[in-house]
Amino acid sequence: MALTLTILGSNSALPTSDRYPTAQILRVSERFFLIDCGEGTQMQLRRNKVNFSKINHIFLSHLHGDHVFGLIGLISTFGLLGRRKALTIHAHEDLKCLLQPHLDYFCADLPYQIHFNDLRYDEPAIIYEDKKVTVESFPLSHRVPTCGFLFKEKAKEPNIRKEAILKYQLTVPEIVAIKDGHPFIGEDGNVVPEENLITPAPAPLSYAFCSDTRYSRRIIPVIQGVSLLYHEATFLHELKDLAKRTGHTTAKQAAVIARDADVGQLILGHFSSRYKDVSLFENEAKEVFLNTALVSDNTVIEL
Amino acid sequence: MALTLTILGSNSALPTSDRYPTAQILRVSERFFLIDCGEGTQMQLRRNKVNFSKINHIFLSHLHGDHVFGLIGLISTFGLLGRRKALTIHAHEDLKCLLQPHLDYFCADLPYQIHFNDLRYDEPAIIYEDKKVTVESFPLSHRVPTCGFLFKEKAKEPNIRKEAILKYQLTVPEIVAIKDGHPFIGEDGNVVPEENLITPAPAPLSYAFCSDTRYSRRIIPVIQGVSLLYHEATFLHELKDLAKRTGHTTAKQAAVIARDADVGQLILGHFSSRYKDVSLFENEAKEVFLNTALVSDNTVIEL
């Protein structure tokens, strides 16, 4: 089962003519999750042919404008498109009070419900769960309360080998028990090796989104072993003091996090517009963590 | 002196992947006026290489989301770019209350002042004037209070012919009087023909913006003889009843307005996204008013 990440916007606070502010759409186990919603997100969703009706959850890392200014437009467009399904927005509790007057004024008679789920900023928390996926928030370190998000597929059951069903004339309860890890005794009284009975399930995939944040080692146990990590890298390491002061990270620091959390792959974004040549970010990160790539708008990553 | 109109966004309420919602930048007599501010306007300003610091006045026709959702992002970006000059926003009086909480939350410590000029909706009014330009608002007919805007260069003085200065040994007071329209008597006692003394000033240019609105003949005397008219044309004439109900205009109706107001040139935009082939708008309008063109994003018109 695939995990697909589409970068809708990858710029830092100042939009440029070729990069939108932060927004991403994550498809995991057929769920579509929107992460942050900078200005222009709805245009980018259309450009990337994302079905608007599939988005039922929006996760907002923090309430800085470059991560949220596209929200009211998207909510409005959902309504104009005749949406009926409820939309849940996971965000800082201040969002409700900020958004409600605009909903009342610009989106009166919205044909669907909006639910607000207030995030916590003291410790990690499961904020969404269904049969196939969990979403966990965890505190980051920025100038305002900020959460990162960890999206994890749940462990899947192994598959029974067809030939085993035939050979051992397996009943349904026996299949369930084998999938559950119980040993199966053959007619000769011996345990049948597991590999003769099942093909193991693919390892569950996971994605962690970490932006905006200064370098914060306390996220490492939370994101340990994640398949794909997006970490902001606003500055190069020469500006690490500025990064710390402004609540951001350098490319090198992001790579250290990736290395020490033993992630599968690191992707970087949110580059300061002062840098014309963003390849410098990749070079700096790769000295620490080789499997690093830069993202730009409309980048699609499939696991 | 040139008038340049750049279309930043020309779509109706539902953005598409290739059209932004309404916004235009008008350059007239070296002033830059932003008209409406749909989502994504700041990206489009950058894309069209407009100098942000030149924009001191924003005119908002009405408070529907597709005309204003880009405003907070633009205001924020002006601040991040270190703007010091005051910004005046001409809009419905409701804007202040809607915007202020967001300014307080997202744009605290904005390094420049914002002035709000409340528009009136009962009759035309001069809302801006300087040595070279006037801007007038005038009521349109939409589902919410809406104004159109008329931008007019002031009449310019004619230029004295250099050869006349030499021939008649004109003094400065004489030049001033001639430019002012007073007759000049030559040495032979006869009035020197005006065309021997002056080259007439180019006719002042003007631009009228009319969106969103249903067909409304009362705007005709206001926009009479305007050099360039932008009129919304959301529907084709087959849907004139729907146009009236929703407060919009058909291509044919926009052309009738242009013809009866004897405008120089008509440009149409704000096409409903139900139409895949917008050339139908041009065809329909041209049957009534030949000098019609359609606009799309990034269209630049120079007079």
XYZ file of C-alpha atoms in Angstrom:
606
model
C 0.000 0.000 0.000
C 1.491 3.247 -1.156
C 2.254 6.491 0.563
C 2.336 9.490 -1.732
C 3.378 12.960 -0.709
C 2.689 15.927 -2.987
C 4.343 19.216 -2.169
C 1.892 22.011 -2.895
C 4.028 24.762 -1.404
C 7.602 24.708 -0.140
C 8.607 28.302 0.453
C 9.317 30.129 3.654
C 7.314 33.145 4.781
C 7.893 35.309 1.728
C 6.244 33.753 -1.311
C 8.188 33.954 -4.526
C 6.873 33.811 -8.036
C 7.699 30.134 -8.320
C 7.136 28.775 -4.831
C 3.973 28.801 -2.795
C 3.967 28.938 1.006
C 3.793 25.666 2.918
C 1.163 23.074 2.073
C 1.360 19.343 1.372
C -1.107 16.628 0.549
C -0.380 13.173 1.902
C -2.104 10.116 0.567
C -1.692 7.122 2.865
C -3.837 3.995 2.804
C -6.268 5.914 0.586
C -6.726 8.701 3.089
C -5.901 12.240 1.937
C -4.500 14.548 4.556
C -3.772 18.218 3.957
C -0.841 19.502 5.992
C -0.770 23.271 6.387
C -2.599 25.598 4.053
C -0.612 28.593 2.863
C -2.076 31.084 0.422
C -2.723 29.536 -2.957
C -3.147 25.985 -1.660
C -6.427 25.505 -3.490
C -4.834 26.504 -6.805
C -2.057 24.012 -6.182
C -4.526 21.266 -5.298
C -6.212 21.807 -8.634
C -2.921 22.014 -10.477
C -1.967 18.630 -8.988
C -5.391 17.199 -9.789
C -6.249 16.354 -6.199
C -9.877 15.469 -5.667
C -11.133 18.097 -3.218
C -13.818 15.813 -1.848
C -11.199 13.364 -0.565
C -9.805 15.850 1.931
C -11.559 15.416 5.264
C -8.757 16.401 7.588
C -6.517 19.444 7.601
C -3.560 19.607 9.976
C -2.143 23.043 10.741
C 1.288 23.032 12.323
C 1.014 26.560 13.692
C -0.822 29.809 13.204
C 1.668 31.810 11.222
C 0.154 33.357 8.134
C 2.287 31.539 5.622
C 0.840 28.258 6.881
C -2.813 29.234 7.090
C -3.771 32.094 4.751
C -5.144 29.684 2.168
C -7.616 28.112 4.587
C -10.620 30.417 4.228
C -10.405 30.267 0.438
C -10.263 26.479 0.486
C -13.172 26.187 2.905
C -15.177 28.560 0.727
C -14.371 26.637 -2.444
C -15.347 23.335 -0.813
C -18.722 24.909 -0.147
C -19.108 26.291 -3.661
C -18.371 22.796 -4.962
C -21.303 21.470 -2.934
C -19.376 19.592 -0.273
C -21.512 17.738 2.288
C -18.959 15.731 4.254
C -17.689 17.231 7.479
C -14.215 18.710 7.527
C -11.994 18.447 10.592
C -9.284 21.016 11.159
C -6.597 20.092 13.685
C -5.009 23.297 14.870
C -4.279 25.660 17.711
C -7.388 26.503 19.719
C -7.109 30.154 18.620
C -8.113 29.197 15.108
C -11.801 28.894 15.921
C -12.109 32.487 17.109
C -10.077 33.789 14.204
C -11.948 31.861 11.570
C -15.541 31.976 12.777
C -16.258 35.651 11.918
C -14.908 35.049 8.424
C -16.961 31.876 8.046
C -20.053 33.805 9.127
C -19.329 36.661 6.719
C -17.852 34.979 3.655
C -19.210 31.433 3.936
C -22.694 31.833 5.333
C -24.822 28.753 4.563
C -21.800 26.516 4.156
C -23.370 23.170 3.192
C -21.068 21.127 5.430
C -19.874 21.068 9.025
C -16.464 22.121 10.230
C -15.072 20.465 13.354
C -12.137 21.972 15.190
C -9.755 19.678 17.027
C -7.500 21.635 19.367
C -3.902 20.470 19.350
C -1.792 20.111 22.478
C 1.741 21.392 22.694
C 3.127 19.755 25.807
C 3.576 16.169 24.614
C 2.817 13.832 21.709
C -0.788 12.800 21.220
C -2.769 10.617 18.850
C -5.100 13.051 17.094
C -6.613 10.754 14.508
C -7.033 7.008 14.263
C -8.916 4.587 12.064
C -8.501 0.958 11.003
C -5.464 1.646 8.856
C -3.788 4.852 9.948
C -2.866 6.862 13.013
C -1.879 10.503 13.111
C 0.120 11.780 16.029
C 0.985 15.376 16.860
C 4.159 16.232 18.721
C 5.569 19.522 19.966
C 8.119 21.392 17.908
C 10.137 24.415 18.964
C 9.194 27.650 17.223
C 8.233 31.223 18.069
C 4.595 30.240 18.539
C 3.061 26.899 19.658
C 3.821 24.464 16.870
C 3.223 20.781 16.254
C 4.780 18.316 13.930
C 2.723 15.427 12.614
C 3.490 11.737 12.304
C 1.381 9.684 9.937
C 1.688 5.916 10.358
C 0.137 3.004 8.604
C -0.918 0.360 11.084
C 0.843 -2.970 10.913
C -0.851 -5.161 8.373
C -1.653 -8.820 8.620
C 0.483 -11.243 6.683
C -1.108 -13.002 3.733
C -1.822 -16.728 3.780
C -0.166 -18.597 0.947
C -2.782 -20.098 -1.368
C -0.803 -23.319 -1.691
C -0.788 -23.690 2.115
C -4.553 -23.451 2.261
C -4.787 -26.258 -0.253
C -1.993 -28.399 1.183
C -3.089 -28.262 4.777
C -6.824 -27.878 4.061
C -6.855 -24.832 6.349
C -10.126 -23.795 7.909
C -11.053 -20.149 8.430
C -10.350 -20.234 12.196
C -6.971 -21.807 11.449
C -6.174 -19.074 8.915
C -7.106 -16.397 11.425
C -4.928 -18.013 14.073
C -1.948 -18.366 11.718
C -2.231 -14.703 10.651
C -2.358 -13.844 14.322
C 1.008 -15.501 14.872
C -0.070 -18.817 16.382
C 1.957 -21.879 15.368
C 0.257 -24.441 13.145
C 0.797 -28.138 13.743
C 0.842 -30.311 10.640
C -0.550 -33.821 10.386
C 2.866 -35.238 11.318
C 2.692 -33.463 14.643
C 5.403 -30.955 13.768
C 5.113 -27.193 13.654
C 4.885 -26.062 10.063
C 7.470 -23.327 9.432
C 5.830 -19.928 9.192
C 7.378 -19.141 5.840
C 5.521 -22.112 4.329
C 2.202 -20.661 5.453
C 2.370 -16.900 5.034
C 3.961 -14.116 3.026
C 4.892 -11.361 5.415
C 3.031 -8.078 5.115
C 5.006 -5.147 3.753
C 6.402 -3.002 6.518
C 4.009 -0.200 7.388
C 5.010 3.169 5.995
C 5.211 6.413 7.938
C 5.745 10.097 7.304
C 6.790 12.847 9.674
C 6.273 16.546 8.984
C 8.470 18.916 10.988
C 7.955 22.582 10.254
C 8.460 25.248 11.439
C 10.965 24.454 14.152
C 14.360 25.136 15.548
C 16.700 22.177 16.086
C 14.985 20.032 18.713
C 16.377 16.624 19.673
C 13.291 15.729 21.685
C 11.463 14.851 18.488
C 13.944 12.046 17.742
C 12.251 9.281 19.776
C 8.892 10.275 18.309
C 9.993 10.058 14.677
C 12.436 7.177 15.180
C 12.667 5.008 12.078
C 10.116 6.934 10.055
C 10.077 6.066 6.344
C 10.083 9.688 5.169
C 10.900 12.839 7.097
C 10.145 16.374 5.913
C 12.156 18.817 8.000
C 12.310 22.545 7.433
C 15.745 23.902 6.618
C 15.341 27.649 6.393
C 19.011 28.516 6.625
C 22.431 27.113 5.916
C 24.554 26.307 8.937
C 26.571 29.517 8.679
C 23.405 31.221 9.965
C 22.706 28.797 12.808
C 22.453 31.603 15.362
C 19.852 33.378 13.267
C 18.053 30.073 12.816
C 17.887 29.562 16.571
C 16.723 33.133 17.204
C 13.968 32.946 14.626
C 12.889 29.409 15.516
C 14.237 27.670 12.451
C 16.702 24.962 11.469
C 19.762 24.712 9.277
C 20.239 22.060 6.613
C 22.967 20.429 8.648
C 20.809 20.291 11.766
C 17.906 18.748 9.849
C 20.290 16.084 8.591
C 21.536 15.373 12.099
C 17.950 14.807 13.208
C 17.381 12.469 10.271
C 20.558 10.531 10.975
C 19.984 10.200 14.703
C 16.340 9.238 14.229
C 17.425 6.671 11.630
C 14.816 7.762 9.129
C 14.484 6.229 5.699
C 14.655 9.400 3.640
C 14.975 13.094 4.394
C 13.383 15.855 2.344
C 14.026 19.530 2.951
C 11.969 22.645 2.248
C 11.046 26.112 3.564
C 14.274 27.683 2.285
C 14.764 31.359 3.058
C 14.279 33.478 -0.072
C 17.717 35.014 0.527
C 19.247 31.951 -1.082
C 19.204 31.945 -4.884
C 20.980 28.600 -5.121
C 19.130 26.066 -2.991
C 21.430 23.200 -4.012
C 23.662 24.401 -1.190
C 21.086 22.967 1.215
C 21.369 19.548 -0.321
C 25.151 19.601 -0.245
C 25.240 20.619 3.385
C 22.702 18.011 4.496
C 24.258 15.171 2.541
C 27.511 15.508 4.409
C 25.597 14.182 7.409
C 22.735 12.202 5.915
C 23.159 10.946 2.394
C 19.569 10.088 1.533
C 18.491 13.737 1.380
C 16.550 15.484 -1.342
C 15.187 18.974 -1.745
C 11.558 19.525 -2.522
C 9.971 22.171 -4.629
C 6.369 22.884 -5.502
C 4.652 20.000 -7.294
C 7.314 17.480 -6.229
C 5.682 14.081 -5.761
C 7.317 11.418 -3.602
C 6.018 7.871 -3.622
C 6.976 5.180 -1.191
C 1.534 59.491 -20.527
C 0.667 55.831 -20.516
C -1.979 53.805 -18.803
C -1.100 50.164 -18.269
C -3.467 47.548 -16.938
C -2.130 44.162 -15.824
C -4.625 41.418 -15.134
C -3.452 39.431 -12.133
C -6.605 37.330 -11.825
C -9.589 37.032 -14.114
C -11.612 34.094 -12.864
C -14.999 33.995 -11.262
C -15.577 32.646 -7.747
C -14.187 29.182 -8.324
C -10.469 29.375 -9.040
C -9.168 27.077 -11.722
C -5.662 25.809 -12.090
C -4.844 28.444 -14.663
C -6.820 31.480 -13.572
C -6.601 33.350 -10.308
C -9.560 35.129 -8.747
C -10.034 38.818 -9.503
C -7.177 41.252 -9.093
C -5.701 43.902 -11.374
C -2.899 46.397 -11.143
C -3.402 49.708 -12.904
C -0.530 52.025 -13.632
C -1.703 55.512 -14.545
C 0.442 58.651 -14.469
C 3.023 56.660 -12.520
C 0.578 55.729 -9.778
C -0.007 52.036 -9.106
C -3.475 51.049 -7.987
C -4.458 47.543 -6.957
C -8.043 46.690 -7.786
C -9.458 43.776 -5.802
C -7.249 41.209 -4.144
C -8.310 37.606 -4.649
C -6.280 34.750 -3.224
C -2.870 34.502 -4.819
C -2.631 38.182 -5.763
C 0.792 38.575 -4.188
C 2.167 35.683 -6.221
C 0.793 37.246 -9.358
C 2.280 40.633 -8.478
C 5.677 38.991 -8.217
C 5.152 37.004 -11.372
C 4.388 40.244 -13.213
C 7.369 41.964 -11.604
C 5.317 44.693 -9.959
C 7.214 46.679 -7.388
C 5.309 46.097 -4.135
C 6.429 49.411 -2.673
C 4.623 51.326 -5.415
C 1.215 50.153 -4.267
C -0.235 52.665 -1.825
C -3.914 52.229 -2.594
C -6.044 49.119 -2.797
C -9.609 49.352 -4.075
C -11.973 46.528 -3.151
C -15.159 46.375 -5.179
C -17.037 44.249 -2.680
C -16.527 41.837 0.160
C -16.958 38.507 -1.543
C -14.155 36.108 -0.793
C -12.910 35.753 -4.342
C -12.155 39.484 -4.369
C -10.495 39.795 -0.967
C -8.926 36.543 0.286
C -5.479 37.609 -0.876
C -5.496 40.784 1.189
C -4.157 39.569 4.532
C -1.309 37.732 2.812
C -0.377 40.811 0.828
C -0.507 43.079 3.886
C 1.673 40.601 5.763
C 4.196 40.379 2.941
C 4.415 44.168 2.685
C 5.371 44.138 6.350
C 7.929 41.364 5.959
C 9.486 43.387 3.134
C 9.961 46.299 5.532
C 7.316 48.651 4.153
C 7.087 52.033 5.884
C 4.667 53.970 3.667
C 1.045 53.988 4.699
C -1.385 51.817 2.763
C -4.953 52.946 2.106
C -7.657 50.378 1.529
C -10.871 51.648 -0.028
C -13.601 49.162 0.817
C -16.874 48.459 2.544
C -16.894 49.613 6.158
C -17.202 45.998 7.322
C -13.657 45.296 6.240
C -12.079 46.975 9.262
C -13.847 44.699 11.766
C -13.119 41.624 9.713
C -9.482 42.404 9.154
C -8.394 43.918 12.469
C -8.336 40.671 14.528
C -6.228 39.052 11.818
C -3.896 42.024 11.657
C -3.499 41.838 15.440
C -2.832 38.106 15.367
C -0.854 37.539 12.182
C 0.675 40.967 11.560
C 1.488 42.294 14.995
C 4.156 45.021 14.800
C 3.364 45.819 11.188
C 5.941 48.537 10.360
C 3.458 50.707 8.448
C 0.019 52.204 8.902
C -3.159 50.992 7.254
C -5.900 53.523 6.581
C -9.399 52.399 5.784
C -11.543 54.525 3.520
C -15.183 53.479 3.673
C -16.904 53.437 0.291
C -20.416 54.696 -0.294
C -22.956 52.775 -2.311
C -25.710 55.284 -2.983
C -24.032 57.516 -5.574
C -20.704 58.183 -7.297
C -17.979 59.799 -5.211
C -14.405 60.955 -5.679
C -12.396 58.732 -3.370
C -8.894 59.748 -4.370
C -7.414 62.807 -6.011
C -3.968 64.216 -6.628
C -2.352 66.552 -9.200
C -2.641 64.069 -12.032
C -5.327 61.514 -11.280
C -8.797 61.140 -9.795
C -10.442 57.929 -8.705
C -14.205 57.776 -8.454
C -16.346 55.014 -7.015
C -19.840 54.386 -8.311
C -22.528 51.889 -7.259
C -22.906 48.619 -9.117
C -25.707 46.109 -8.741
C -24.708 42.847 -7.082
C -25.825 40.610 -4.238
C -23.848 42.654 -1.709
C -22.903 46.373 -1.756
C -20.504 46.787 -4.657
C -18.657 49.646 -6.279
C -17.060 50.080 -9.619
C -14.062 52.371 -9.975
C -13.244 55.022 -12.545
C -9.628 56.117 -12.864
C -9.079 59.328 -14.813
C -6.028 61.259 -15.767
C -6.607 64.970 -15.311
C -6.550 67.100 -18.431
C -3.027 68.100 -19.255
C -1.740 71.395 -20.450
C -0.819 71.736 -24.106
C 2.851 72.125 -24.980
C 4.249 75.330 -26.379
C 5.956 74.899 -29.735
C 9.664 75.687 -29.458
C 9.629 77.517 -32.762
C 6.807 79.770 -31.517
C 8.850 80.773 -28.468
C 11.697 81.822 -30.753
C 9.540 83.464 -33.415
C 7.400 85.516 -31.093
C 9.989 85.959 -28.338
C 7.433 84.680 -25.834
C 7.859 85.595 -22.208
C 6.999 83.201 -19.395
C 3.742 84.996 -18.501
C 2.770 84.897 -22.180
C 3.488 81.148 -22.345
C 1.382 80.560 -19.247
C -1.482 82.579 -20.721
C -1.329 80.773 -24.067
C -1.347 77.374 -22.344
C -4.317 78.587 -20.364
C -6.251 79.223 -23.570
C -5.853 82.968 -23.903
C -5.430 84.319 -27.468
C -2.013 85.733 -28.391
C -1.775 88.869 -30.504
C 1.162 89.036 -32.918
C 3.135 92.117 -33.801
C 0.830 92.707 -36.772
C -2.131 93.052 -34.389
C -3.724 89.770 -35.458
C -4.492 86.780 -33.289
C -1.928 84.090 -33.945
C -3.704 80.774 -34.688
C -3.488 78.431 -31.734
C -2.024 75.604 -33.789
C 1.023 77.793 -34.535
C 1.707 78.189 -30.854
C 0.891 74.898 -29.164
C 0.762 71.158 -29.672
C -2.375 69.898 -28.009
C -1.941 67.699 -24.988
C -2.807 64.061 -25.515
C -6.353 63.346 -24.434
C -6.404 62.179 -20.829
C -6.833 58.460 -20.459
C -9.356 56.732 -18.251
C -10.203 53.236 -17.060
C -13.405 51.887 -15.560
C -13.602 48.651 -13.589
C -17.057 47.082 -13.314
C -17.228 43.850 -11.386
C -19.161 42.151 -9.976
C -22.486 43.445 -11.259
C -25.680 42.630 -13.020
C -26.593 44.685 -16.081
C -27.052 48.229 -14.793
C -27.631 51.136 -17.196
C -27.211 53.718 -14.479
C -23.436 53.354 -14.736
C -23.487 54.604 -18.334
C -23.327 58.364 -17.616
C -20.543 57.729 -15.092
C -18.326 55.793 -17.477
C -19.281 57.742 -20.602
C -16.433 57.900 -23.090
C -13.943 56.018 -20.940
C -10.814 54.876 -22.801
C -10.911 51.321 -21.453
C -13.758 49.460 -19.753
C -13.406 46.176 -17.872
C -16.830 44.666 -17.394
C -17.526 41.286 -15.892
C -19.222 38.811 -18.180
C -19.873 35.732 -16.093
C -22.382 34.130 -18.412
C -23.396 33.985 -22.041
C -26.727 35.554 -22.886
C -28.561 32.237 -22.935
C -28.224 32.352 -19.150
C -29.335 35.963 -18.698
C -31.944 34.995 -16.107
C -29.336 33.195 -14.028
C -27.060 36.197 -14.474
C -29.715 38.533 -13.119
C -30.521 36.235 -10.186
C -26.909 35.862 -9.163
C -26.025 39.508 -9.751
C -23.917 39.039 -12.869
C -23.818 40.091 -16.486
C -23.814 38.365 -19.847
C -21.278 39.078 -22.581
C -23.944 40.676 -24.700
C -25.088 42.943 -21.885
C -21.523 44.054 -21.159
C -21.159 44.943 -24.821
C -24.390 46.945 -24.760
C -23.034 48.948 -21.841
C -19.793 49.558 -23.711
C -21.606 50.630 -26.868
C -24.078 52.926 -25.137
C -21.356 54.484 -22.976
C -19.254 54.998 -26.117
C -16.145 53.558 -24.529
C -12.872 53.202 -26.383
C -12.243 49.531 -25.725
C -14.058 46.780 -23.838
C -12.341 43.924 -22.038
C -14.211 41.038 -20.461
C -13.356 38.699 -17.606
C -14.824 36.760 -14.650
C -16.103 33.956 -16.852
C -17.990 31.195 -15.091
C -15.911 28.026 -14.888
C -18.753 26.103 -16.554
C -17.524 27.404 -19.895
C -14.577 25.501 -21.342
C -14.454 27.643 -24.485
C -14.346 31.300 -23.502
C -14.049 32.502 -27.088
C -17.855 32.315 -27.120
C -17.835 35.398 -24.902
C -15.837 37.367 -27.424
C -18.078 36.317 -30.285
C -21.220 37.270 -28.432
C -19.897 40.652 -27.322
C -18.477 41.581 -30.722
C -21.873 41.346 -32.327
C -22.739 44.452 -30.333
C -19.400 46.125 -29.703
C -16.549 45.287 -32.032
C -13.616 46.549 -30.015
C -13.906 43.778 -27.424
C -11.191 41.519 -26.109
C -11.074 38.846 -23.470
C -8.545 38.992 -20.698
C -6.758 36.200 -18.977
C -4.233 36.194 -16.175
C -1.067 38.118 -16.994
C -2.704 39.985 -19.880
C -1.180 43.472 -20.144
C -3.040 46.277 -21.897
C -1.280 49.531 -22.682
C -2.982 52.675 -23.798
